[in-house]
Tab-separated table of C-alpha atoms in Angstrom:
chain	number	residue	atom	x	y	z
A	1	UNK	CA	48.116	-4.613	-52.158
A	2	UNK	CA	44.947	-2.957	-51.912
A	3	UNK	CA	44.268	-4.638	-48.414
A	4	UNK	CA	47.268	-2.432	-47.702
A	5	UNK	CA	46.528	0.360	-48.886
A	6	UNK	CA	43.087	0.848	-47.540
A	7	UNK	CA	44.800	-0.346	-43.960
A	8	UNK	CA	47.839	2.065	-44.360
A	9	UNK	CA	44.341	5.026	-44.736
A	10	UNK	CA	43.151	4.091	-41.682
A	11	UNK	CA	45.835	4.713	-39.876
A	12	UNK	CA	46.236	8.387	-41.032
A	13	UNK	CA	42.105	8.620	-40.545
A	14	UNK	CA	42.798	7.652	-36.711
A	15	UNK	CA	45.893	9.452	-37.146
A	16	UNK	CA	44.281	12.765	-38.003
A	17	UNK	CA	42.143	12.039	-35.223
A	18	UNK	CA	44.562	11.915	-32.771
A	19	UNK	CA	46.275	14.954	-33.986
A	20	UNK	CA	42.805	16.635	-33.622
A	21	UNK	CA	42.067	15.710	-29.926
A	22	UNK	CA	45.594	16.200	-28.973
A	23	UNK	CA	45.616	19.732	-30.220
A	24	UNK	CA	42.218	20.343	-28.307
A	25	UNK	CA	40.082	20.819	-31.119
A	26	UNK	CA	37.493	18.785	-30.418
A	27	UNK	CA	36.694	14.917	-32.438
A	28	UNK	CA	35.496	14.791	-35.663
A	29	UNK	CA	31.989	13.437	-35.531
A	30	UNK	CA	32.380	12.999	-31.977
A	31	UNK	CA	28.898	14.839	-30.015
A	32	UNK	CA	29.866	12.918	-27.094
A	33	UNK	CA	32.840	14.647	-26.253
A	34	UNK	CA	31.985	17.931	-27.523
A	35	UNK	CA	29.575	18.319	-24.691
A	36	UNK	CA	29.799	20.805	-21.764
A	37	UNK	CA	31.065	20.225	-18.465
A	38	UNK	CA	27.639	21.142	-16.726
A	39	UNK	CA	25.927	18.884	-19.190
A	40	UNK	CA	27.782	15.920	-18.614
A	41	UNK	CA	27.840	16.048	-14.774
A	42	UNK	CA	23.787	16.117	-15.726
A	43	UNK	CA	23.848	12.912	-17.271
A	44	UNK	CA	25.292	11.126	-15.433
A	45	UNK	CA	23.722	12.381	-12.007
A	46	UNK	CA	20.473	10.538	-13.886
A	47	UNK	CA	22.159	7.569	-14.130
A	48	UNK	CA	21.872	4.796	-10.882
A	49	UNK	CA	25.558	4.410	-8.989
A	50	UNK	CA	26.595	1.684	-10.639
A	51	UNK	CA	25.892	2.921	-14.503
A	52	UNK	CA	27.208	5.998	-13.885
A	53	UNK	CA	30.446	4.590	-12.342
A	54	UNK	CA	31.216	2.654	-15.255
A	55	UNK	CA	30.250	5.459	-17.818
A	56	UNK	CA	33.188	7.568	-16.143
A	57	UNK	CA	36.100	4.885	-17.474
A	58	UNK	CA	34.974	6.198	-20.871
A	59	UNK	CA	37.576	8.830	-21.054
A	60	UNK	CA	39.380	10.464	-18.541
A	61	UNK	CA	37.634	13.434	-18.714
A	62	UNK	CA	34.100	11.638	-17.773
A	63	UNK	CA	35.852	10.412	-14.230
A	64	UNK	CA	37.177	13.820	-13.458
A	65	UNK	CA	33.774	14.760	-13.740
A	66	UNK	CA	32.078	12.041	-12.442
A	67	UNK	CA	33.791	12.832	-8.611
A	68	UNK	CA	32.205	16.321	-8.965
A	69	UNK	CA	28.982	14.969	-10.652
A	70	UNK	CA	25.583	14.761	-7.882
A	71	UNK	CA	25.193	11.525	-7.273
A	72	UNK	CA	21.696	9.258	-6.970
A	73	UNK	CA	22.045	6.624	-5.007
A	74	UNK	CA	20.556	3.695	-3.651
A	75	UNK	CA	21.751	0.612	-1.517
A	76	UNK	CA	19.293	-1.706	-3.026
A	77	UNK	CA	20.959	-1.925	-6.389
A	78	UNK	CA	24.117	-2.330	-5.130
A	79	UNK	CA	25.967	-5.537	-5.476
A	80	UNK	CA	28.901	-7.150	-6.014
A	81	UNK	CA	29.889	-10.633	-7.617
A	82	UNK	CA	28.879	-13.175	-5.723
A	83	UNK	CA	30.979	-15.667	-4.267
A	84	UNK	CA	30.476	-19.317	-2.435
A	85	UNK	CA	30.875	-17.301	1.042
A	86	UNK	CA	29.299	-14.446	0.307
A	87	UNK	CA	25.497	-14.526	2.692
A	88	UNK	CA	22.860	-11.821	3.182
A	89	UNK	CA	24.722	-11.143	6.516
A	90	UNK	CA	28.072	-10.463	5.312
A	91	UNK	CA	26.447	-8.762	1.921
A	92	UNK	CA	24.520	-5.649	3.703
A	93	UNK	CA	27.759	-5.420	5.413
A	94	UNK	CA	29.652	-4.557	2.087
A	95	UNK	CA	26.792	-3.271	1.306
A	96	UNK	CA	26.839	-0.373	4.523
A	97	UNK	CA	30.735	-0.056	4.525
A	98	UNK	CA	30.518	0.507	0.701
A	99	UNK	CA	27.845	3.372	0.931
A	100	UNK	CA	29.522	5.176	3.385
A	101	UNK	CA	32.240	5.152	2.196
A	102	UNK	CA	30.790	6.597	-0.850
A	103	UNK	CA	29.516	9.326	0.507
A	104	UNK	CA	31.298	10.453	2.754
A	105	UNK	CA	34.737	10.676	0.059
A	106	UNK	CA	32.550	11.764	-2.784
A	107	UNK	CA	33.662	15.427	-3.587
A	108	UNK	CA	30.389	16.879	-4.849
A	109	UNK	CA	26.705	16.885	-3.804
A	110	UNK	CA	24.721	13.671	-3.225
A	111	UNK	CA	21.295	14.786	-4.954
A	112	UNK	CA	19.749	11.597	-3.930
A	113	UNK	CA	19.667	9.095	-1.051
A	114	UNK	CA	17.752	5.957	-0.519
A	115	UNK	CA	18.751	3.650	2.371
A	116	UNK	CA	17.502	0.214	3.441
A	117	UNK	CA	20.443	-2.211	4.697
A	118	UNK	CA	20.840	0.032	8.192
A	119	UNK	CA	17.673	-1.704	10.106
A	120	UNK	CA	20.096	-2.564	13.372
A	121	UNK	CA	19.686	-0.405	16.294
A	122	UNK	CA	23.340	-0.730	16.096
A	123	UNK	CA	23.577	1.050	12.580
A	124	UNK	CA	21.414	4.379	13.483
A	125	UNK	CA	24.911	5.489	15.303
A	126	UNK	CA	26.024	5.229	11.241
A	127	UNK	CA	22.835	6.729	9.942
A	128	UNK	CA	23.211	9.568	11.716
A	129	UNK	CA	26.798	10.129	10.598
A	130	UNK	CA	25.237	10.067	7.363
A	131	UNK	CA	22.585	12.378	7.351
A	132	UNK	CA	24.782	14.919	8.885
A	133	UNK	CA	26.758	14.391	5.789
A	134	UNK	CA	24.457	14.245	3.121
A	135	UNK	CA	22.649	17.841	5.107
A	136	UNK	CA	26.871	19.220	3.890
A	137	UNK	CA	26.115	17.727	0.600
A	138	UNK	CA	23.034	19.275	0.101
A	139	UNK	CA	20.845	16.198	-0.263
A	140	UNK	CA	17.792	16.934	-2.176
A	141	UNK	CA	15.716	13.408	-2.225
A	142	UNK	CA	15.783	11.563	0.588
A	143	UNK	CA	14.854	8.014	1.310
A	144	UNK	CA	15.113	5.894	5.228
A	145	UNK	CA	13.414	2.861	5.236
A	146	UNK	CA	13.398	0.770	8.682
A	147	UNK	CA	11.523	-2.890	9.663
A	148	UNK	CA	11.468	-2.629	12.744
A	149	UNK	CA	7.978	-2.162	14.327
A	150	UNK	CA	9.667	-1.926	18.193
A	151	UNK	CA	9.404	1.776	19.105
A	152	UNK	CA	12.062	1.538	22.175
A	153	UNK	CA	14.814	0.462	19.833
A	154	UNK	CA	13.010	1.977	16.325
A	155	UNK	CA	15.121	4.783	14.403
A	156	UNK	CA	14.697	8.470	16.040
A	157	UNK	CA	15.957	11.016	13.191
A	158	UNK	CA	18.072	14.077	15.046
A	159	UNK	CA	17.104	17.286	15.557
A	160	UNK	CA	19.524	18.520	13.488
A	161	UNK	CA	18.237	17.450	10.315
A	162	UNK	CA	15.289	19.258	9.928
A	163	UNK	CA	17.319	21.823	9.090
A	164	UNK	CA	18.420	21.144	5.293
A	165	UNK	CA	17.836	23.962	3.692
A	166	UNK	CA	18.204	21.877	0.421
A	167	UNK	CA	16.018	18.626	1.285
A	168	UNK	CA	12.745	18.795	-1.176
A	169	UNK	CA	11.168	15.283	-1.100
A	170	UNK	CA	11.786	12.961	1.857
A	171	UNK	CA	9.941	9.769	2.192
A	172	UNK	CA	10.203	7.852	5.545
A	173	UNK	CA	8.947	3.768	6.786
A	174	UNK	CA	8.866	2.627	10.042
A	175	UNK	CA	10.999	4.912	12.963
A	176	UNK	CA	10.631	7.772	15.074
A	177	UNK	CA	9.960	11.457	14.852
A	178	UNK	CA	10.920	13.899	17.461
A	179	UNK	CA	9.418	16.276	19.087
A	180	UNK	CA	9.590	19.765	16.966
A	181	UNK	CA	10.954	22.900	19.166
A	182	UNK	CA	12.865	24.874	16.825
A	183	UNK	CA	10.912	25.500	14.250
A	184	UNK	CA	11.326	26.011	10.557
A	185	UNK	CA	12.099	22.300	9.078
A	186	UNK	CA	13.077	21.829	5.946
A	187	UNK	CA	12.651	25.227	4.301
A	188	UNK	CA	12.443	24.629	1.022
A	189	UNK	CA	10.422	20.583	1.541
A	190	UNK	CA	7.563	19.855	-1.702
A	191	UNK	CA	6.919	16.599	-1.102
A	192	UNK	CA	6.642	13.884	1.929
A	193	UNK	CA	5.408	10.579	2.157
A	194	UNK	CA	4.989	8.958	6.036
A	195	UNK	CA	4.821	4.762	6.503
A	196	UNK	CA	3.889	4.044	9.671
A	197	UNK	CA	5.860	6.695	11.235
A	198	UNK	CA	5.394	7.205	15.305
A	199	UNK	CA	5.467	10.770	16.157
A	200	UNK	CA	5.831	12.275	19.930
A	201	UNK	CA	3.556	14.561	19.329
A	202	UNK	CA	1.401	16.506	16.384
A	203	UNK	CA	4.422	18.996	15.627
A	204	UNK	CA	6.097	17.886	12.626
A	205	UNK	CA	2.275	18.287	10.902
A	206	UNK	CA	1.775	21.900	12.492
A	207	UNK	CA	4.920	23.195	11.272
A	208	UNK	CA	5.236	21.154	8.157
A	209	UNK	CA	1.560	22.215	7.101
A	210	UNK	CA	2.331	25.608	7.729
A	211	UNK	CA	5.073	25.413	4.953
A	212	UNK	CA	4.940	27.982	1.730
A	213	UNK	CA	6.868	25.422	0.154
A	214	UNK	CA	5.428	21.755	0.693
A	215	UNK	CA	2.844	20.705	-2.129
A	216	UNK	CA	2.567	16.998	-1.332
A	217	UNK	CA	1.852	15.287	1.972
A	218	UNK	CA	1.114	11.899	2.763
A	219	UNK	CA	0.467	10.150	6.077
A	220	UNK	CA	-0.010	6.114	5.739
A	221	UNK	CA	-0.826	4.206	9.152
A	222	UNK	CA	1.210	6.398	11.034
A	223	UNK	CA	0.662	6.894	14.977
A	224	UNK	CA	0.862	9.494	17.282
A	225	UNK	CA	-0.700	12.114	16.265
A	226	UNK	CA	-4.689	13.939	16.592
A	227	UNK	CA	-5.014	16.827	14.787
A	228	UNK	CA	-4.017	17.973	10.972
A	229	UNK	CA	-5.032	21.595	10.525
A	230	UNK	CA	-3.570	22.921	7.038
A	231	UNK	CA	-2.759	26.157	6.214
A	232	UNK	CA	-0.460	26.204	3.441
A	233	UNK	CA	-0.554	28.428	0.800
A	234	UNK	CA	0.676	25.412	-2.089
A	235	UNK	CA	-0.384	22.295	-0.660
A	236	UNK	CA	-1.983	20.104	-3.984
A	237	UNK	CA	-2.699	17.435	-2.156
A	238	UNK	CA	-3.013	15.322	1.317
A	239	UNK	CA	-3.820	11.751	1.228
A	240	UNK	CA	-4.435	10.518	5.531
A	241	UNK	CA	-4.550	6.593	6.323
A	242	UNK	CA	-5.221	5.657	9.887
A	243	UNK	CA	-3.631	2.905	11.098
A	244	UNK	CA	-6.468	1.802	13.584
A	245	UNK	CA	-9.569	-0.060	12.021
A	246	UNK	CA	-12.017	0.293	15.169
A	247	UNK	CA	-11.024	4.018	16.654
A	248	UNK	CA	-8.435	5.628	14.783
A	249	UNK	CA	-6.322	8.626	16.359
A	250	UNK	CA	-7.245	11.371	14.084
A	251	UNK	CA	-9.725	13.559	16.092
A	252	UNK	CA	-9.522	16.766	13.371
A	253	UNK	CA	-8.736	17.449	10.436
A	254	UNK	CA	-8.939	20.702	9.187
A	255	UNK	CA	-8.425	22.902	6.444
A	256	UNK	CA	-8.199	26.104	7.137
A	257	UNK	CA	-6.685	27.885	4.090
A	258	UNK	CA	-5.122	25.933	0.648
A	259	UNK	CA	-6.062	27.912	-2.046
A	260	UNK	CA	-4.328	25.153	-3.959
A	261	UNK	CA	-6.007	22.087	-2.755
A	262	UNK	CA	-6.925	19.803	-5.582
A	263	UNK	CA	-6.793	16.395	-3.542
A	264	UNK	CA	-7.885	15.625	-0.726
A	265	UNK	CA	-7.974	12.019	0.254
A	266	UNK	CA	-9.021	10.358	3.689
A	267	UNK	CA	-9.265	6.500	4.663
A	268	UNK	CA	-12.788	5.189	6.886
A	269	UNK	CA	-10.433	5.366	10.009
A	270	UNK	CA	-9.412	8.543	9.431
A	271	UNK	CA	-12.819	10.134	8.913
A	272	UNK	CA	-14.921	7.989	11.396
A	273	UNK	CA	-15.526	10.284	14.471
A	274	UNK	CA	-13.887	12.731	13.797
A	275	UNK	CA	-13.881	16.314	12.851
A	276	UNK	CA	-13.565	17.428	9.371
A	277	UNK	CA	-13.701	21.183	8.607
A	278	UNK	CA	-13.057	22.452	5.111
A	279	UNK	CA	-13.152	26.208	5.374
A	280	UNK	CA	-11.374	27.623	2.304
A	281	UNK	CA	-10.133	25.339	-0.816
A	282	UNK	CA	-11.774	27.133	-4.010
A	283	UNK	CA	-9.640	24.776	-5.933
A	284	UNK	CA	-10.514	21.324	-4.479
A	285	UNK	CA	-11.187	18.905	-6.799
A	286	UNK	CA	-11.662	15.032	-5.774
A	287	UNK	CA	-12.621	14.390	-1.950
A	288	UNK	CA	-12.842	11.379	0.302
A	289	UNK	CA	-13.563	9.371	1.927
A	290	UNK	CA	-16.375	11.266	3.939
A	291	UNK	CA	-17.581	8.576	6.046
A	292	UNK	CA	-21.097	9.413	7.209
A	293	UNK	CA	-20.970	8.015	10.919
A	294	UNK	CA	-19.409	11.339	11.982
A	295	UNK	CA	-19.462	13.480	14.339
A	296	UNK	CA	-19.413	16.762	12.485
A	297	UNK	CA	-18.324	17.662	9.491
A	298	UNK	CA	-18.010	21.793	7.974
A	299	UNK	CA	-18.038	22.362	4.988
A	300	UNK	CA	-17.680	26.173	4.597
A	301	UNK	CA	-19.766	28.072	6.860
A	302	UNK	CA	-22.796	24.847	7.100
A	303	UNK	CA	-22.137	22.222	9.581
A	304	UNK	CA	-23.773	18.737	9.662
A	305	UNK	CA	-22.968	17.251	13.502
A	306	UNK	CA	-24.925	15.372	16.175
A	307	UNK	CA	-25.106	15.549	19.569
A	308	UNK	CA	-25.034	12.338	20.816
A	309	UNK	CA	-25.141	8.771	19.262
A	310	UNK	CA	-28.337	8.401	19.145
A	311	UNK	CA	-29.382	12.031	17.622
A	312	UNK	CA	-30.265	12.958	14.408
A	313	UNK	CA	-27.780	15.022	12.452
A	314	UNK	CA	-28.263	18.663	11.410
A	315	UNK	CA	-27.416	20.911	9.507
A	316	UNK	CA	-25.879	24.565	11.409
A	317	UNK	CA	-25.914	27.138	9.440
A	318	UNK	CA	-26.108	28.086	5.647
A	319	UNK	CA	-25.602	25.196	2.927
A	320	UNK	CA	-22.535	26.334	1.284
A	321	UNK	CA	-21.718	24.635	-2.462
A	322	UNK	CA	-18.465	22.967	-3.310
A	323	UNK	CA	-18.722	23.665	-7.419
A	324	UNK	CA	-14.986	22.921	-7.812
A	325	UNK	CA	-15.265	19.591	-6.431
A	326	UNK	CA	-15.418	16.469	-9.768
A	327	UNK	CA	-14.867	13.550	-8.140
A	328	UNK	CA	-16.339	12.320	-4.520
A	329	UNK	CA	-16.108	9.231	-1.811
A	330	UNK	CA	-18.384	8.674	0.806
A	331	UNK	CA	-18.647	5.609	2.859
A	332	UNK	CA	-22.463	5.244	3.946
A	333	UNK	CA	-24.430	2.362	5.595
A	334	UNK	CA	-27.661	2.044	4.064
A	335	UNK	CA	-29.364	0.027	6.577
A	336	UNK	CA	-28.933	3.490	9.017
A	337	UNK	CA	-32.134	6.023	7.525
A	338	UNK	CA	-30.267	8.457	9.489
A	339	UNK	CA	-26.841	8.092	7.109
A	340	UNK	CA	-28.966	8.340	3.871
A	341	UNK	CA	-30.872	11.654	5.009
A	342	UNK	CA	-27.417	13.103	5.627
A	343	UNK	CA	-26.368	11.745	1.842
A	344	UNK	CA	-29.006	13.302	0.161
A	345	UNK	CA	-27.923	16.686	2.201
A	346	UNK	CA	-24.438	16.367	1.643
A	347	UNK	CA	-24.446	15.174	-1.734
A	348	UNK	CA	-26.280	19.055	-2.122
A	349	UNK	CA	-23.188	20.460	-1.603
A	350	UNK	CA	-21.920	19.620	-4.314
A	351	UNK	CA	-23.394	20.620	-7.689
A	352	UNK	CA	-20.983	19.266	-10.088
A	353	UNK	CA	-20.029	16.264	-9.760
A	354	UNK	CA	-18.738	14.196	-12.098
A	355	UNK	CA	-17.745	11.187	-10.225
A	356	UNK	CA	-19.727	9.314	-7.763
A	357	UNK	CA	-17.842	6.269	-5.763
A	358	UNK	CA	-19.529	5.225	-3.048
A	359	UNK	CA	-18.217	1.851	0.037
A	360	UNK	CA	-21.445	0.270	1.228
A	361	UNK	CA	-20.899	-0.867	4.145
A	362	UNK	CA	-23.135	-3.116	6.876
A	363	UNK	CA	-25.948	-4.406	4.673
A	364	UNK	CA	-28.205	-5.757	7.236
A	365	UNK	CA	-31.982	-6.463	6.159
A	366	UNK	CA	-33.153	-5.336	9.263
A	367	UNK	CA	-35.275	-1.702	8.879
A	368	UNK	CA	-35.954	-2.222	5.501
A	369	UNK	CA	-37.927	1.348	4.968
A	370	UNK	CA	-38.590	2.094	1.861
A	371	UNK	CA	-36.135	5.303	1.538
A	372	UNK	CA	-37.218	5.682	-2.620
A	373	UNK	CA	-39.303	8.909	-1.165
A	374	UNK	CA	-36.135	10.638	0.682
A	375	UNK	CA	-34.459	11.107	-2.794
A	376	UNK	CA	-37.503	12.151	-5.164
A	377	UNK	CA	-38.641	14.575	-2.672
A	378	UNK	CA	-35.095	15.608	-1.738
A	379	UNK	CA	-32.921	17.821	-3.587
A	380	UNK	CA	-32.100	20.137	-5.546
A	381	UNK	CA	-29.616	17.768	-6.679
A	382	UNK	CA	-27.537	20.010	-9.366
A	383	UNK	CA	-25.077	17.299	-9.565
A	384	UNK	CA	-27.622	14.917	-11.683
A	385	UNK	CA	-27.152	17.385	-14.458
A	386	UNK	CA	-22.812	17.046	-14.520
A	387	UNK	CA	-23.315	13.072	-13.429
A	388	UNK	CA	-21.244	10.889	-15.099
A	389	UNK	CA	-19.785	7.666	-13.787
A	390	UNK	CA	-20.703	6.097	-10.173
A	391	UNK	CA	-19.203	2.708	-8.982
A	392	UNK	CA	-21.031	1.815	-5.729
A	393	UNK	CA	-18.920	-0.671	-3.752
A	394	UNK	CA	-20.637	-3.555	-2.438
A	395	UNK	CA	-23.991	-3.397	-4.327
A	396	UNK	CA	-26.604	-6.113	-2.541
A	397	UNK	CA	-30.050	-6.945	-3.529
A	398	UNK	CA	-31.221	-4.343	-0.576
A	399	UNK	CA	-34.280	-1.831	-1.013
A	400	UNK	CA	-32.325	1.017	-0.472
A	401	UNK	CA	-29.242	0.044	-2.325
A	402	UNK	CA	-31.281	-0.484	-4.889
A	403	UNK	CA	-33.132	2.851	-4.694
A	404	UNK	CA	-30.687	5.102	-5.161
A	405	UNK	CA	-28.860	2.720	-7.502
A	406	UNK	CA	-32.705	4.038	-9.746
A	407	UNK	CA	-32.994	7.530	-8.648
A	408	UNK	CA	-29.639	7.808	-10.373
A	409	UNK	CA	-30.789	6.394	-13.627
A	410	UNK	CA	-33.221	8.007	-14.323
A	411	UNK	CA	-32.459	11.774	-12.739
A	412	UNK	CA	-28.662	11.390	-13.994
A	413	UNK	CA	-29.550	12.670	-17.625
A	414	UNK	CA	-25.401	12.474	-19.065
A	415	UNK	CA	-24.296	9.572	-16.783
A	416	UNK	CA	-22.315	7.145	-18.771
A	417	UNK	CA	-21.345	4.704	-16.768
A	418	UNK	CA	-22.458	2.843	-13.626
A	419	UNK	CA	-20.441	-0.473	-12.465
A	420	UNK	CA	-21.468	-2.419	-9.590
A	421	UNK	CA	-19.298	-4.037	-7.391
A	422	UNK	CA	-21.096	-7.419	-5.609
A	423	UNK	CA	-19.653	-10.100	-3.253
A	424	UNK	CA	-18.563	-13.192	-5.358
A	425	UNK	CA	-20.839	-15.076	-3.037
A	426	UNK	CA	-24.264	-13.033	-5.091
A	427	UNK	CA	-22.204	-12.735	-8.414
A	428	UNK	CA	-21.358	-16.700	-8.821
A	429	UNK	CA	-22.738	-18.757	-6.099
A	430	UNK	CA	-26.927	-17.468	-6.157
A	431	UNK	CA	-28.002	-18.539	-9.327
A	432	UNK	CA	-29.325	-16.424	-11.871
A	433	UNK	CA	-28.870	-13.236	-9.022
A	434	UNK	CA	-27.476	-11.059	-11.794
A	435	UNK	CA	-31.075	-11.618	-13.738
A	436	UNK	CA	-33.050	-10.304	-10.683
A	437	UNK	CA	-31.135	-7.446	-10.156
A	438	UNK	CA	-31.672	-6.328	-13.766
A	439	UNK	CA	-34.981	-6.675	-13.650
A	440	UNK	CA	-34.856	-4.386	-10.855
A	441	UNK	CA	-33.152	-1.536	-12.300
A	442	UNK	CA	-35.150	0.657	-14.387
A	443	UNK	CA	-32.340	1.424	-16.772
A	444	UNK	CA	-34.881	0.162	-19.964
A	445	UNK	CA	-36.510	3.661	-19.135
A	446	UNK	CA	-33.501	5.936	-19.509
A	447	UNK	CA	-33.726	8.112	-23.075
A	448	UNK	CA	-30.471	8.439	-23.423
A	449	UNK	CA	-28.116	4.812	-23.585
A	450	UNK	CA	-25.804	3.804	-20.416
A	451	UNK	CA	-23.604	0.731	-19.922
A	452	UNK	CA	-23.765	-0.793	-15.978
A	453	UNK	CA	-21.443	-3.740	-15.090
A	454	UNK	CA	-21.579	-6.264	-12.654
A	455	UNK	CA	-18.147	-7.073	-10.960
A	456	UNK	CA	-16.762	-9.055	-8.521
A	457	UNK	CA	-15.428	-6.904	-5.930
A	458	UNK	CA	-11.936	-7.563	-4.022
A	459	UNK	CA	-9.905	-5.124	-2.270
A	460	UNK	CA	-8.153	-3.197	-4.810
A	461	UNK	CA	-10.306	-3.303	-7.708
A	462	UNK	CA	-9.472	-1.216	-10.831
A	463	UNK	CA	-13.099	0.464	-10.537
A	464	UNK	CA	-11.703	1.705	-6.901
A	465	UNK	CA	-8.061	2.970	-8.289
A	466	UNK	CA	-8.223	6.673	-6.681
A	467	UNK	CA	-9.531	5.326	-2.971
A	468	UNK	CA	-7.113	2.297	-3.261
A	469	UNK	CA	-4.620	3.726	-1.065
A	470	UNK	CA	-7.189	4.790	1.868
A	471	UNK	CA	-9.372	1.671	1.756
A	472	UNK	CA	-9.835	-0.409	4.906
């Protein structure tokens, strides 16, 4: 009898809840259904497409809201139940059709979209149609990824897409960009990431870098452009990695006016034989790589340049300081006396430097002169009062390299750590090699403690994490 009474009480309780719901009042102890339509739509828009569709089945109200909620679409996350007859080709075909149906039939806006399964040129017409629909549905974040390297059959973005007024973030992988003849482009764009993209000329980058809304631009192994001229009031980060290893296609990198630029990251090939000019960047905090095998480097009113390959690099005009730079990376050949002299001169431009990362190249021991006098007699080196961390990638027994390390060890008063990234042969296969280098380094003469690490050098070493993206 007691059990029957308990069941009856539960039935009355459920009936009471149902009566509240049918009369339009909120459910008892049900905070989810008490949420506003706008908030539920925001929740659904943050979920992956598959999870959002499942969540919409919770109630009739949610199902109605999902049809008008902003969608986040990623075709790589769409899968159907596997069958004995399914193949990769059939799965991709099903996914392409599903993506097209969802985008074209969804009543609400499309917040973000990632397309990765439209590689073949036969599907490029479908991508054009999808881009037109996405523009009409106020796309904010778009990622297009292809795997076809051939320029003649690579996907070429349509001209009409560049007038999208709602796009905030764009990622493109292995495709082609046309010549821009009707600027402005993407009036609200904030972040652009291009990887292995072929450009017909400089027009796209030129118009993009004159945008008042752009904050980040990454050009990773792109081709077809030669000049980068920055005149952007809100740009905060510029990363350029050239595709060519021997002779890059970038001829000029000029920071004309970038009052909010904080990070300027350039690969070795992007600065080798390139004219680099930093005219106005008062907030620049991270700069690298500066390849000292350069043609011309302008910092403010001062210009370091060489007339020919065999001539010395000279400073023309007054030396300009960049006090905002806290982290600097340089590439230097310590077998080249001219590059060592240039390095000593350039370091004087950064008086408040805290982190110095040096990539050492061409460790030949020919013409090995004692370059310690360059550092002892040079200067003034104001950065020594602020330098806290140093990484030397490619450290060896080269006398000039050891002399530079000792200069920092003895004179950088607040230096806390120096990491020496050495080759595997030196570190692991040469007996007593580390002990011999420790005897050469004069760290025992310091008045303050210093941590020295001998580490095996490899491509993506954590000590060089800031620059691993642009290391060649």
